[in-house]
mmCIF file of C-alpha atoms in Angstrom:
data_model
loop_
_atom_site.group_PDB
_atom_site.id
_atom_site.type_symbol
_atom_site.label_atom_id
_atom_site.label_comp_id
_atom_site.label_asym_id
_atom_site.label_seq_id
_atom_site.Cartn_x
_atom_site.Cartn_y
_atom_site.Cartn_z
ATOM 1 C CA UNK A 502 64.556 185.710 193.614
ATOM 2 C CA UNK A 503 64.160 182.672 195.116
ATOM 3 C CA UNK A 504 66.138 180.665 193.981
ATOM 4 C CA UNK A 505 64.138 177.342 195.243
ATOM 5 C CA UNK A 506 60.606 178.634 193.894
ATOM 6 C CA UNK A 507 61.407 177.534 190.403
ATOM 7 C CA UNK A 508 62.784 173.572 191.146
ATOM 8 C CA UNK A 509 59.671 172.822 193.702
ATOM 9 C CA UNK A 510 57.273 174.401 191.423
ATOM 10 C CA UNK A 511 58.601 171.697 189.220
ATOM 11 C CA UNK A 512 58.833 169.111 191.154
ATOM 12 C CA UNK A 513 55.381 170.067 191.901
ATOM 13 C CA UNK A 514 53.922 169.125 188.068
ATOM 14 C CA UNK A 515 55.700 165.766 188.709
ATOM 15 C CA UNK A 516 53.646 164.740 192.378
ATOM 16 C CA UNK A 517 50.812 166.030 190.567
ATOM 17 C CA UNK A 518 51.735 163.736 187.311
ATOM 18 C CA UNK A 519 52.709 160.950 188.785
ATOM 19 C CA UNK A 520 49.587 160.578 191.537
ATOM 20 C CA UNK A 521 46.784 161.227 188.676
ATOM 21 C CA UNK A 522 45.631 157.633 187.775
ATOM 22 C CA UNK A 523 46.520 155.740 185.150
ATOM 23 C CA UNK A 524 43.069 154.741 183.327
ATOM 24 C CA UNK A 525 43.384 150.343 183.210
ATOM 25 C CA UNK A 526 45.154 148.509 181.153
ATOM 26 C CA UNK A 527 42.127 147.287 179.076
ATOM 27 C CA UNK A 528 41.803 145.662 175.445
ATOM 28 C CA UNK A 529 39.566 148.318 173.287
ATOM 29 C CA UNK A 530 39.344 148.114 169.460
ATOM 30 C CA UNK A 531 42.963 148.555 168.158
ATOM 31 C CA UNK A 532 43.709 150.049 164.483
ATOM 32 C CA UNK A 533 46.887 150.794 162.942
ATOM 33 C CA UNK A 534 48.082 153.727 160.932
ATOM 34 C CA UNK A 535 51.767 153.605 158.891
ATOM 35 C CA UNK A 536 53.702 156.976 158.624
ATOM 36 C CA UNK A 537 56.505 157.187 155.855
ATOM 37 C CA UNK A 538 57.466 160.719 155.341
ATOM 38 C CA UNK A 539 54.289 162.257 155.449
ATOM 39 C CA UNK A 540 52.230 159.193 153.522
ATOM 40 C CA UNK A 541 48.924 158.157 155.780
ATOM 41 C CA UNK A 542 48.571 154.432 155.558
ATOM 42 C CA UNK A 543 45.239 153.927 155.764
ATOM 43 C CA UNK A 544 44.402 157.685 155.017
ATOM 44 C CA UNK A 545 40.977 156.547 156.176
ATOM 45 C CA UNK A 546 39.822 154.792 159.635
ATOM 46 C CA UNK A 547 37.164 153.608 159.963
ATOM 47 C CA UNK A 548 35.948 153.058 163.906
ATOM 48 C CA UNK A 549 33.301 151.818 165.819
ATOM 49 C CA UNK A 550 31.484 155.121 167.252
ATOM 50 C CA UNK A 551 30.894 155.523 171.194
ATOM 51 C CA UNK A 552 33.637 153.291 172.223
ATOM 52 C CA UNK A 553 36.602 154.219 173.063
ATOM 53 C CA UNK A 554 39.730 152.498 170.690
ATOM 54 C CA UNK A 555 43.589 152.695 170.304
ATOM 55 C CA UNK A 556 45.611 153.389 167.211
ATOM 56 C CA UNK A 557 48.601 151.636 167.420
ATOM 57 C CA UNK A 558 51.235 154.372 165.731
ATOM 58 C CA UNK A 559 53.762 153.281 163.439
ATOM 59 C CA UNK A 560 57.030 155.559 161.968
ATOM 60 C CA UNK A 561 58.069 153.618 159.172
ATOM 61 C CA UNK A 562 59.928 156.500 157.549
ATOM 62 C CA UNK A 563 63.356 158.376 157.895
ATOM 63 C CA UNK A 564 62.762 160.770 159.102
ATOM 64 C CA UNK A 565 60.352 161.563 162.870
ATOM 65 C CA UNK A 566 56.924 162.010 162.669
ATOM 66 C CA UNK A 567 53.784 163.761 164.623
ATOM 67 C CA UNK A 568 50.222 162.269 165.067
ATOM 68 C CA UNK A 569 48.571 165.332 165.641
ATOM 69 C CA UNK A 570 44.529 166.185 165.835
ATOM 70 C CA UNK A 571 43.071 169.094 166.428
ATOM 71 C CA UNK A 572 39.917 168.049 166.898
ATOM 72 C CA UNK A 573 40.462 164.846 168.305
ATOM 73 C CA UNK A 574 43.034 166.557 170.305
ATOM 74 C CA UNK A 575 45.651 164.023 169.994
ATOM 75 C CA UNK A 576 49.372 164.564 169.368
ATOM 76 C CA UNK A 577 52.394 162.248 169.532
ATOM 77 C CA UNK A 578 56.030 162.615 168.047
ATOM 78 C CA UNK A 579 57.307 159.469 166.877
ATOM 79 C CA UNK A 580 61.097 159.065 165.752
ATOM 80 C CA UNK A 581 61.878 157.441 162.736
ATOM 81 C CA UNK A 582 61.300 153.788 163.141
ATOM 82 C CA UNK A 583 59.981 153.571 166.560
ATOM 83 C CA UNK A 584 56.198 152.580 167.679
ATOM 84 C CA UNK A 585 53.587 154.335 170.214
ATOM 85 C CA UNK A 586 49.593 154.056 170.372
ATOM 86 C CA UNK A 587 46.630 156.197 171.535
ATOM 87 C CA UNK A 588 43.987 155.739 173.430
ATOM 88 C CA UNK A 589 40.949 157.771 172.502
ATOM 89 C CA UNK A 590 37.889 157.695 174.432
ATOM 90 C CA UNK A 591 34.399 158.069 172.254
ATOM 91 C CA UNK A 592 33.582 159.735 170.147
ATOM 92 C CA UNK A 593 30.570 160.507 168.207
ATOM 93 C CA UNK A 594 29.325 159.664 164.700
ATOM 94 C CA UNK A 595 31.590 161.859 162.482
ATOM 95 C CA UNK A 596 34.790 162.860 160.833
ATOM 96 C CA UNK A 597 37.817 163.738 161.576
ATOM 97 C CA UNK A 598 40.479 164.788 160.492
ATOM 98 C CA UNK A 599 44.425 164.646 161.772
ATOM 99 C CA UNK A 600 47.675 165.016 160.224
ATOM 100 C CA UNK A 601 51.863 164.666 160.495
ATOM 101 C CA UNK A 602 52.524 167.850 161.864
ATOM 102 C CA UNK A 603 56.256 167.322 160.740
ATOM 103 C CA UNK A 604 54.980 167.233 157.274
ATOM 104 C CA UNK A 605 52.390 170.385 156.427
ATOM 105 C CA UNK A 606 52.521 169.937 153.321
ATOM 106 C CA UNK A 607 51.010 166.470 152.689
ATOM 107 C CA UNK A 608 47.545 166.417 152.818
ATOM 108 C CA UNK A 609 45.174 165.411 156.280
ATOM 109 C CA UNK A 610 44.236 161.749 156.771
ATOM 110 C CA UNK A 611 40.714 161.026 158.106
ATOM 111 C CA UNK A 612 39.685 159.047 161.417
ATOM 112 C CA UNK A 613 35.621 157.768 160.582
ATOM 113 C CA UNK A 614 33.490 156.663 163.326
ATOM 114 C CA UNK A 615 30.434 154.930 162.414
ATOM 115 C CA UNK B 277 65.738 161.798 144.146
ATOM 116 C CA UNK B 278 67.809 164.589 144.484
ATOM 117 C CA UNK B 279 64.219 166.691 144.485
ATOM 118 C CA UNK B 280 63.272 164.954 147.017
ATOM 119 C CA UNK B 281 65.966 165.270 148.967
ATOM 120 C CA UNK B 282 65.748 168.577 149.116
ATOM 121 C CA UNK B 283 62.297 168.833 149.955
ATOM 122 C CA UNK B 284 63.028 166.967 152.864
ATOM 123 C CA UNK B 285 65.566 169.311 153.895
ATOM 124 C CA UNK B 286 63.385 172.074 153.724
ATOM 125 C CA UNK B 287 60.357 170.127 155.535
ATOM 126 C CA UNK B 288 63.475 169.575 158.049
ATOM 127 C CA UNK B 289 65.310 173.181 158.382
ATOM 128 C CA UNK B 290 61.320 174.437 158.699
ATOM 129 C CA UNK B 291 60.175 171.989 161.617
ATOM 130 C CA UNK B 292 63.196 173.737 163.570
ATOM 131 C CA UNK B 293 62.360 176.587 162.528
ATOM 132 C CA UNK B 294 58.528 176.744 163.816
ATOM 133 C CA UNK B 295 59.834 175.102 166.730
ATOM 134 C CA UNK B 296 62.113 177.530 167.804
ATOM 135 C CA UNK B 297 59.797 180.567 166.909
ATOM 136 C CA UNK B 298 57.736 180.166 169.562
ATOM 137 C CA UNK B 299 60.557 179.881 171.674
ATOM 138 C CA UNK B 300 62.272 182.684 170.887
ATOM 139 C CA UNK B 301 59.982 185.513 170.219
ATOM 140 C CA UNK B 302 58.967 184.475 173.601
ATOM 141 C CA UNK B 303 62.351 185.513 174.644
ATOM 142 C CA UNK B 304 63.130 188.387 171.997
ATOM 143 C CA UNK B 305 60.016 189.751 174.074
ATOM 144 C CA UNK B 306 60.918 190.332 177.143
ATOM 145 C CA UNK B 307 64.448 191.107 175.918
ATOM 146 C CA UNK B 308 63.677 194.206 173.977
ATOM 147 C CA UNK B 309 61.284 194.986 176.291
ATOM 148 C CA UNK B 310 62.880 194.820 179.280
ATOM 149 C CA UNK B 311 65.863 196.477 177.944
ATOM 150 C CA UNK B 312 64.026 199.593 176.821
ATOM 151 C CA UNK B 313 61.761 200.027 179.666
ATOM 152 C CA UNK B 314 64.265 199.180 182.609
ATOM 153 C CA UNK B 315 66.928 200.351 181.370
ATOM 154 C CA UNK B 316 68.712 200.957 184.410
ATOM 155 C CA UNK B 317 67.493 197.046 185.178
ATOM 156 C CA UNK B 318 68.962 195.434 182.245
ATOM 157 C CA UNK B 319 71.529 193.796 183.475
ATOM 158 C CA UNK B 320 69.219 192.029 186.049
ATOM 159 C CA UNK B 321 66.273 191.413 183.699
ATOM 160 C CA UNK B 322 69.163 189.455 181.437
ATOM 161 C CA UNK B 323 70.476 187.331 184.221
ATOM 162 C CA UNK B 324 66.902 186.943 185.002
ATOM 163 C CA UNK B 325 65.943 185.750 181.415
ATOM 164 C CA UNK B 326 68.353 183.963 180.937
ATOM 165 C CA UNK B 327 68.435 181.790 183.680
ATOM 166 C CA UNK B 328 64.466 181.000 182.222
ATOM 167 C CA UNK B 329 66.388 179.656 178.452
ATOM 168 C CA UNK B 330 69.158 177.221 181.142
ATOM 169 C CA UNK B 331 65.975 175.866 183.315
ATOM 170 C CA UNK B 332 63.307 175.863 179.937
ATOM 171 C CA UNK B 333 66.470 173.462 178.923
ATOM 172 C CA UNK B 334 66.838 171.172 181.041
ATOM 173 C CA UNK B 335 63.088 170.898 181.827
ATOM 174 C CA UNK B 336 62.340 170.098 177.831
ATOM 175 C CA UNK B 337 65.321 167.479 177.848
ATOM 176 C CA UNK B 338 63.491 166.340 180.850
ATOM 177 C CA UNK B 339 59.640 166.604 178.938
ATOM 178 C CA UNK B 340 61.408 164.716 176.239
ATOM 179 C CA UNK B 341 62.592 161.828 177.901
ATOM 180 C CA UNK B 342 59.201 160.982 179.778
ATOM 181 C CA UNK B 343 57.401 161.189 175.813
ATOM 182 C CA UNK B 344 60.107 158.702 175.004
ATOM 183 C CA UNK B 345 60.180 156.869 177.373
ATOM 184 C CA UNK B 346 57.719 156.833 180.430
ATOM 185 C CA UNK B 347 54.193 158.043 178.377
ATOM 186 C CA UNK B 348 53.414 155.213 176.494
ATOM 187 C CA UNK B 349 53.261 153.353 180.255
ATOM 188 C CA UNK B 350 50.383 155.279 181.746
ATOM 189 C CA UNK B 351 48.110 155.512 178.138
ATOM 190 C CA UNK B 352 50.065 158.241 177.217
ATOM 191 C CA UNK B 353 47.265 159.931 179.565
ATOM 192 C CA UNK B 354 50.872 162.087 181.970
ATOM 193 C CA UNK B 355 52.479 163.176 179.382
ATOM 194 C CA UNK B 356 49.144 165.291 178.393
ATOM 195 C CA UNK B 357 49.201 166.141 182.163
ATOM 196 C CA UNK B 358 52.483 167.640 182.434
ATOM 197 C CA UNK B 359 51.437 169.402 179.237
ATOM 198 C CA UNK B 360 48.361 171.076 180.222
ATOM 199 C CA UNK B 361 49.838 171.801 183.815
ATOM 200 C CA UNK B 362 52.266 174.255 181.180
ATOM 201 C CA UNK B 363 50.696 175.599 178.491
ATOM 202 C CA UNK B 364 48.078 176.822 181.964
ATOM 203 C CA UNK B 365 50.920 178.347 183.783
ATOM 204 C CA UNK B 366 52.494 179.341 180.943
ATOM 205 C CA UNK B 367 49.387 181.046 179.707
ATOM 206 C CA UNK B 368 48.709 182.560 183.522
ATOM 207 C CA UNK B 369 52.286 184.123 183.060
ATOM 208 C CA UNK B 370 51.812 185.907 180.520
ATOM 209 C CA UNK B 371 48.569 187.710 181.578
ATOM 210 C CA UNK B 372 50.609 188.706 184.407
ATOM 211 C CA UNK B 373 53.480 189.808 182.428
ATOM 212 C CA UNK B 374 51.535 192.084 180.801
ATOM 213 C CA UNK B 375 49.331 193.280 182.898
ATOM 214 C CA UNK B 376 53.188 194.341 185.178
ATOM 215 C CA UNK B 377 53.939 195.579 181.314
ATOM 216 C CA UNK B 378 51.308 197.654 181.276
ATOM 217 C CA UNK B 379 51.545 199.156 185.231
ATOM 218 C CA UNK B 380 54.647 200.199 184.628
ATOM 219 C CA UNK B 381 54.371 202.007 180.987
ATOM 220 C CA UNK B 382 51.099 204.065 182.158
ATOM 221 C CA UNK B 383 53.836 204.629 185.036
ATOM 222 C CA UNK B 384 56.717 205.473 182.593
ATOM 223 C CA UNK B 385 54.905 209.327 182.016
ATOM 224 C CA UNK B 386 54.022 210.767 184.977
ATOM 225 C CA UNK B 387 55.911 210.009 188.556
ATOM 226 C CA UNK B 388 54.792 206.493 188.801
ATOM 227 C CA UNK B 389 57.127 205.756 187.234
ATOM 228 C CA UNK B 390 60.095 205.366 189.713
ATOM 229 C CA UNK B 391 57.530 203.757 191.738
ATOM 230 C CA UNK B 392 56.136 201.140 189.193
ATOM 231 C CA UNK B 393 60.073 200.207 188.968
ATOM 232 C CA UNK B 394 60.923 200.398 192.509
ATOM 233 C CA UNK B 395 57.561 198.214 193.312
ATOM 234 C CA UNK B 396 59.437 195.756 190.573
ATOM 235 C CA UNK B 397 59.833 193.080 193.460
ATOM 236 C CA UNK B 398 61.982 189.447 192.919
ATOM 237 C CA UNK B 399 58.448 188.119 192.284
ATOM 238 C CA UNK B 400 58.644 189.540 189.258
ATOM 239 C CA UNK B 401 61.376 188.500 188.080
ATOM 240 C CA UNK B 402 60.832 185.239 189.216
ATOM 241 C CA UNK B 403 57.933 185.200 186.497
ATOM 242 C CA UNK B 404 60.504 186.408 183.918
ATOM 243 C CA UNK B 405 62.333 183.382 184.774
ATOM 244 C CA UNK B 406 59.636 180.930 185.028
ATOM 245 C CA UNK B 407 57.827 182.163 181.824
ATOM 246 C CA UNK B 408 60.968 182.375 179.932
ATOM 247 C CA UNK B 409 61.830 178.502 181.481
ATOM 248 C CA UNK B 410 58.695 177.552 179.696
ATOM 249 C CA UNK B 411 57.934 179.049 176.878
ATOM 250 C CA UNK B 412 61.323 177.137 176.153
ATOM 251 C CA UNK B 413 60.504 173.527 177.490
ATOM 252 C CA UNK B 414 56.913 173.736 175.714
ATOM 253 C CA UNK B 415 58.696 174.252 172.435
ATOM 254 C CA UNK B 416 62.130 173.185 173.324
ATOM 255 C CA UNK B 417 60.511 169.087 174.121
ATOM 256 C CA UNK B 418 59.079 169.251 170.544
ATOM 257 C CA UNK B 419 62.774 170.516 169.064
ATOM 258 C CA UNK B 420 64.311 167.853 170.890
ATOM 259 C CA UNK B 421 61.900 165.051 169.829
ATOM 260 C CA UNK B 422 62.101 165.526 165.627
ATOM 261 C CA UNK B 423 66.104 166.118 166.894
ATOM 262 C CA UNK B 424 66.535 163.389 168.703
ATOM 263 C CA UNK B 425 64.576 161.426 165.508
ATOM 264 C CA UNK B 426 66.708 162.726 163.096
ATOM 265 C CA UNK B 427 69.621 161.373 164.572
ATOM 266 C CA UNK B 428 68.150 158.269 166.023
ATOM 267 C CA UNK B 429 67.633 157.792 162.216
ATOM 268 C CA UNK B 430 68.985 154.311 160.653
ATOM 269 C CA UNK B 431 69.855 156.694 157.005
ATOM 270 C CA UNK B 432 71.271 159.660 159.044
ATOM 271 C CA UNK B 433 74.101 161.240 157.021
ATOM 272 C CA UNK B 434 75.151 165.031 157.373
ATOM 273 C CA UNK B 435 73.114 166.170 153.995
ATOM 274 C CA UNK B 436 70.220 165.154 155.149
ATOM 275 C CA UNK B 437 69.587 165.238 158.856
ATOM 276 C CA UNK B 438 71.862 167.363 160.574
ATOM 277 C CA UNK B 439 72.620 170.135 157.944
ATOM 278 C CA UNK B 440 68.677 171.402 157.458
ATOM 279 C CA UNK B 441 68.462 170.426 161.220
ATOM 280 C CA UNK B 442 71.159 173.625 161.458
ATOM 281 C CA UNK B 443 69.524 175.467 158.889
ATOM 282 C CA UNK B 444 67.121 176.065 160.361
ATOM 283 C CA UNK B 445 68.533 176.868 164.425
ATOM 284 C CA UNK B 446 70.301 179.346 162.792
ATOM 285 C CA UNK B 447 66.883 180.054 160.657
ATOM 286 C CA UNK B 448 65.183 180.900 163.818
ATOM 287 C CA UNK B 449 67.953 182.775 165.494
ATOM 288 C CA UNK B 450 68.008 185.096 162.244
ATOM 289 C CA UNK B 451 64.898 185.528 162.900
ATOM 290 C CA UNK B 452 64.851 186.481 166.436
ATOM 291 C CA UNK B 453 67.933 188.770 165.892
ATOM 292 C CA UNK B 454 65.470 190.339 163.124
ATOM 293 C CA UNK B 455 63.168 191.352 165.454
ATOM 294 C CA UNK B 456 65.964 193.029 167.396
ATOM 295 C CA UNK B 457 67.011 194.940 165.235
ATOM 296 C CA UNK B 458 64.041 195.347 163.680
ATOM 297 C CA UNK B 459 62.682 196.447 167.294
ATOM 298 C CA UNK B 460 65.322 199.852 167.891
ATOM 299 C CA UNK B 461 63.920 201.023 164.205
ATOM 300 C CA UNK B 462 59.949 200.666 165.357
ATOM 301 C CA UNK B 463 58.795 203.790 168.162
ATOM 302 C CA UNK B 464 58.443 203.283 171.351
ATOM 303 C CA UNK B 465 54.776 202.886 171.713
ATOM 304 C CA UNK B 466 53.975 201.402 169.302
ATOM 305 C CA UNK B 467 56.734 198.142 169.398
ATOM 306 C CA UNK B 468 55.291 197.914 173.196
ATOM 307 C CA UNK B 469 52.027 197.868 171.572
ATOM 308 C CA UNK B 470 53.072 195.083 169.311
ATOM 309 C CA UNK B 471 55.016 193.281 170.934
ATOM 310 C CA UNK B 472 51.947 192.855 173.836
ATOM 311 C CA UNK B 473 49.961 191.946 171.307
ATOM 312 C CA UNK B 474 52.256 189.077 170.252
ATOM 313 C CA UNK B 475 52.592 187.603 173.767
ATOM 314 C CA UNK B 476 48.752 187.529 174.278
ATOM 315 C CA UNK B 477 48.329 185.615 170.935
ATOM 316 C CA UNK B 478 50.898 183.317 172.521
ATOM 317 C CA UNK B 479 48.626 182.709 175.192
ATOM 318 C CA UNK B 480 46.120 182.241 173.401
ATOM 319 C CA UNK B 481 47.200 179.133 172.084
ATOM 320 C CA UNK B 482 48.442 177.974 174.793
ATOM 321 C CA UNK B 483 45.170 178.372 177.258
ATOM 322 C CA UNK B 484 43.551 177.159 173.815
ATOM 323 C CA UNK B 485 46.104 173.831 174.552
ATOM 324 C CA UNK B 486 45.375 174.047 178.277
ATOM 325 C CA UNK B 487 41.448 173.434 177.847
ATOM 326 C CA UNK B 488 41.915 171.061 174.605
ATOM 327 C CA UNK B 489 44.686 168.698 177.677
ATOM 328 C CA UNK B 490 41.648 168.927 179.813
ATOM 329 C CA UNK B 491 39.488 167.796 177.318
ATOM 330 C CA UNK B 492 41.158 164.943 175.761
ATOM 331 C CA UNK B 493 41.888 163.474 179.682
ATOM 332 C CA UNK B 494 38.062 163.635 180.099
ATOM 333 C CA UNK B 495 38.587 166.400 182.890
ATOM 334 C CA UNK B 496 36.548 168.502 182.006
ATOM 335 C CA UNK B 497 33.589 168.012 178.717
ATOM 336 C CA UNK B 498 33.697 169.985 176.172
ATOM 337 C CA UNK B 499 29.863 171.491 177.463
ATOM 338 C CA UNK B 500 28.544 170.784 173.984
ATOM 339 C CA UNK B 501 28.616 169.539 169.852
ATOM 340 C CA UNK B 502 30.636 172.162 167.977
ATOM 341 C CA UNK B 503 28.932 175.411 167.327
ATOM 342 C CA UNK B 504 30.071 176.245 164.385
ATOM 343 C CA UNK B 505 31.768 174.856 161.782
ATOM 344 C CA UNK B 506 34.573 177.620 159.999
ATOM 345 C CA UNK B 507 36.873 174.640 158.300
ATOM 346 C CA UNK B 508 35.451 176.039 154.580
ATOM 347 C CA UNK B 509 36.975 179.130 154.777
ATOM 348 C CA UNK B 510 40.198 177.980 157.049
ATOM 349 C CA UNK B 511 40.793 174.288 157.837
ATOM 350 C CA UNK B 512 42.559 174.187 161.320
ATOM 351 C CA UNK B 513 44.395 170.392 160.112
ATOM 352 C CA UNK B 514 46.249 171.228 157.410
ATOM 353 C CA UNK B 515 48.513 174.992 155.787
ATOM 354 C CA UNK B 516 48.527 177.590 157.275
ATOM 355 C CA UNK B 517 45.556 176.444 159.133
ATOM 356 C CA UNK B 518 47.509 174.328 161.044
ATOM 357 C CA UNK B 519 49.872 176.670 161.903
ATOM 358 C CA UNK B 520 47.275 178.948 163.291
ATOM 359 C CA UNK B 521 45.739 176.548 165.556
ATOM 360 C CA UNK B 522 49.492 175.458 167.142
ATOM 361 C CA UNK B 523 50.842 179.210 167.731
ATOM 362 C CA UNK B 524 47.538 181.495 168.580
ATOM 363 C CA UNK B 525 44.404 178.895 169.080
ATOM 364 C CA UNK B 526 42.164 178.601 166.143
ATOM 365 C CA UNK B 527 40.133 176.186 165.937
ATOM 366 C CA UNK B 528 37.464 174.999 162.873
ATOM 367 C CA UNK B 529 34.905 173.344 164.644
ATOM 368 C CA UNK B 530 34.983 174.625 168.411
ATOM 369 C CA UNK B 531 32.523 173.542 171.092
ATOM 370 C CA UNK B 532 30.889 175.779 174.056
ATOM 371 C CA UNK B 533 34.234 175.090 176.818
ATOM 372 C CA UNK B 534 36.881 176.463 173.970
ATOM 373 C CA UNK B 535 34.332 179.463 173.039
ATOM 374 C CA UNK B 536 33.959 180.378 177.165
ATOM 375 C CA UNK B 537 37.475 179.865 177.744
ATOM 376 C CA UNK B 538 38.130 182.314 174.345
ATOM 377 C CA UNK B 539 36.330 184.289 175.195
ATOM 378 C CA UNK B 540 37.474 185.231 178.694
ATOM 379 C CA UNK B 541 41.229 184.849 178.038
ATOM 380 C CA UNK B 542 40.439 188.082 175.396
ATOM 381 C CA UNK B 543 38.521 189.964 178.445
ATOM 382 C CA UNK B 544 40.689 189.393 181.089
ATOM 383 C CA UNK B 545 43.563 190.573 179.181
ATOM 384 C CA UNK B 546 41.852 193.655 177.768
ATOM 385 C CA UNK B 547 41.118 194.986 180.892
ATOM 386 C CA UNK B 548 45.214 195.647 181.056
ATOM 387 C CA UNK B 549 44.758 197.854 177.785
ATOM 388 C CA UNK B 550 41.638 199.823 179.839
ATOM 389 C CA UNK B 551 42.802 203.686 181.267
ATOM 390 C CA UNK B 552 42.201 204.322 184.251
ATOM 391 C CA UNK B 553 39.211 206.342 185.109
ATOM 392 C CA UNK B 554 40.951 209.216 186.676
ATOM 393 C CA UNK B 555 43.466 209.213 183.497
ATOM 394 C CA UNK B 556 39.679 209.279 181.081
ATOM 395 C CA UNK B 557 39.058 211.943 182.806
ATOM 396 C CA UNK B 558 41.726 214.303 182.961
ATOM 397 C CA UNK B 559 42.283 213.802 179.592
#
C-alpha cells in the first residue's frame, strides 16, 4: 500500500472543510439552554418558525453532555462548565425533540416553532 | 447522594462503552474475518488493521480538538462538514469491503479462491486501513471529548470520573473479546453472514449521518415534509430508539431524501448477496 495515500486523503478532507464558506456572522434571535447532569432547562423552548435562530448551550453540571436532535440533525458535545452555540436553519411550525445523548435515561426536551 | 453518584458512574461507564463499541465492532469483524478467510495473509491484514487503529486515534484526537476549539468560529459548520465527509467515506468503504468479502468467499470453495486472494492488491489493504481508521476516528472523537470533559470537570476525582470511564473501556474491550471468542464457536458460513450483516447495518447508520449532515449544512434539501411518523412505535429521541438512531440510522419521521438514500443503500448492497447467474444455473 502507498504510505502517502491515507495522509493525503486526510489532507483533502481538511482542505475541503477549510475552503467552504463560513456562514455570515449575523444576529439571530437567541435562546439559552442550560444543561445539568441530564436536566435540561427550559425543557420547552419556543422559537419563531420560518426564521434562523441560535441556541446558546451551557453545561452547568459536573459531567459532559451532548446536545442531540435527530429531528433537527444537530449534535454538540460540551465539557462541564463549557458553553457553545448552534445556529438552526428556518423550521416549519411544529415540535422538535432534542435530548442529552450522554444522559439517555432522562426525558427529552423540545423546541416548539411557532 | 450515594445513589445518584453510582447512577452517574453507571452513566459514564455506559457512555464510554457505547461510544467505543461501534469502532471495536468494526475492528473485531475485520480482524476475525481476515483470520478466518485469509489465514495465509493474516499477518498482512493485522498490520493493516493496526495501522488503521493508530491513524484512527490520531484522527480522533484531531477531530475532538477541532470540535472543541475551531468549530464555533464557523457557526459549527466545519465540524458538520468534516463529520459528513468521514461518515460518507466510511459508508462507501463498508460497501466496498462487503463486496470484497463476498468476492473472496464465493471463490473460497472453488479454484477461484487462489485468484481472488492473488488479486487482493495493495488497494484492498489500503481499504482495510482506511475503514478501520475512519471507524475509530468517528466514534473515538466523541469518546475523547467525553473523557476530556470528565477530566476537566471541576469536581473530578477517581471515584466519580476516571474509574467509571475506565470500567466502560474495559467493558468495551470485554465485549470485543467475547465477540472474538464467540466467533470461534459459530460455524464459519454463519459467522461470515452475521459479520457482513453487522457491517452493513453500521454502514446504514453512517449513510444516514452523512445525509443528515448534508441537509443540516443546507447542501441538499430533504425533498419533502416527513413522510410518516413512527414515533408512537419507537421514538428516535429517547432510550432504545435513540440508540438505534445512532447505530443503524433509524428515523421516526423521515423525509423523502433519507428514505431514498436508505433505499439506494440497501439496493446497492443487496447486489453483493445475489448469486451469480452461472452459479444459479449449475445449482
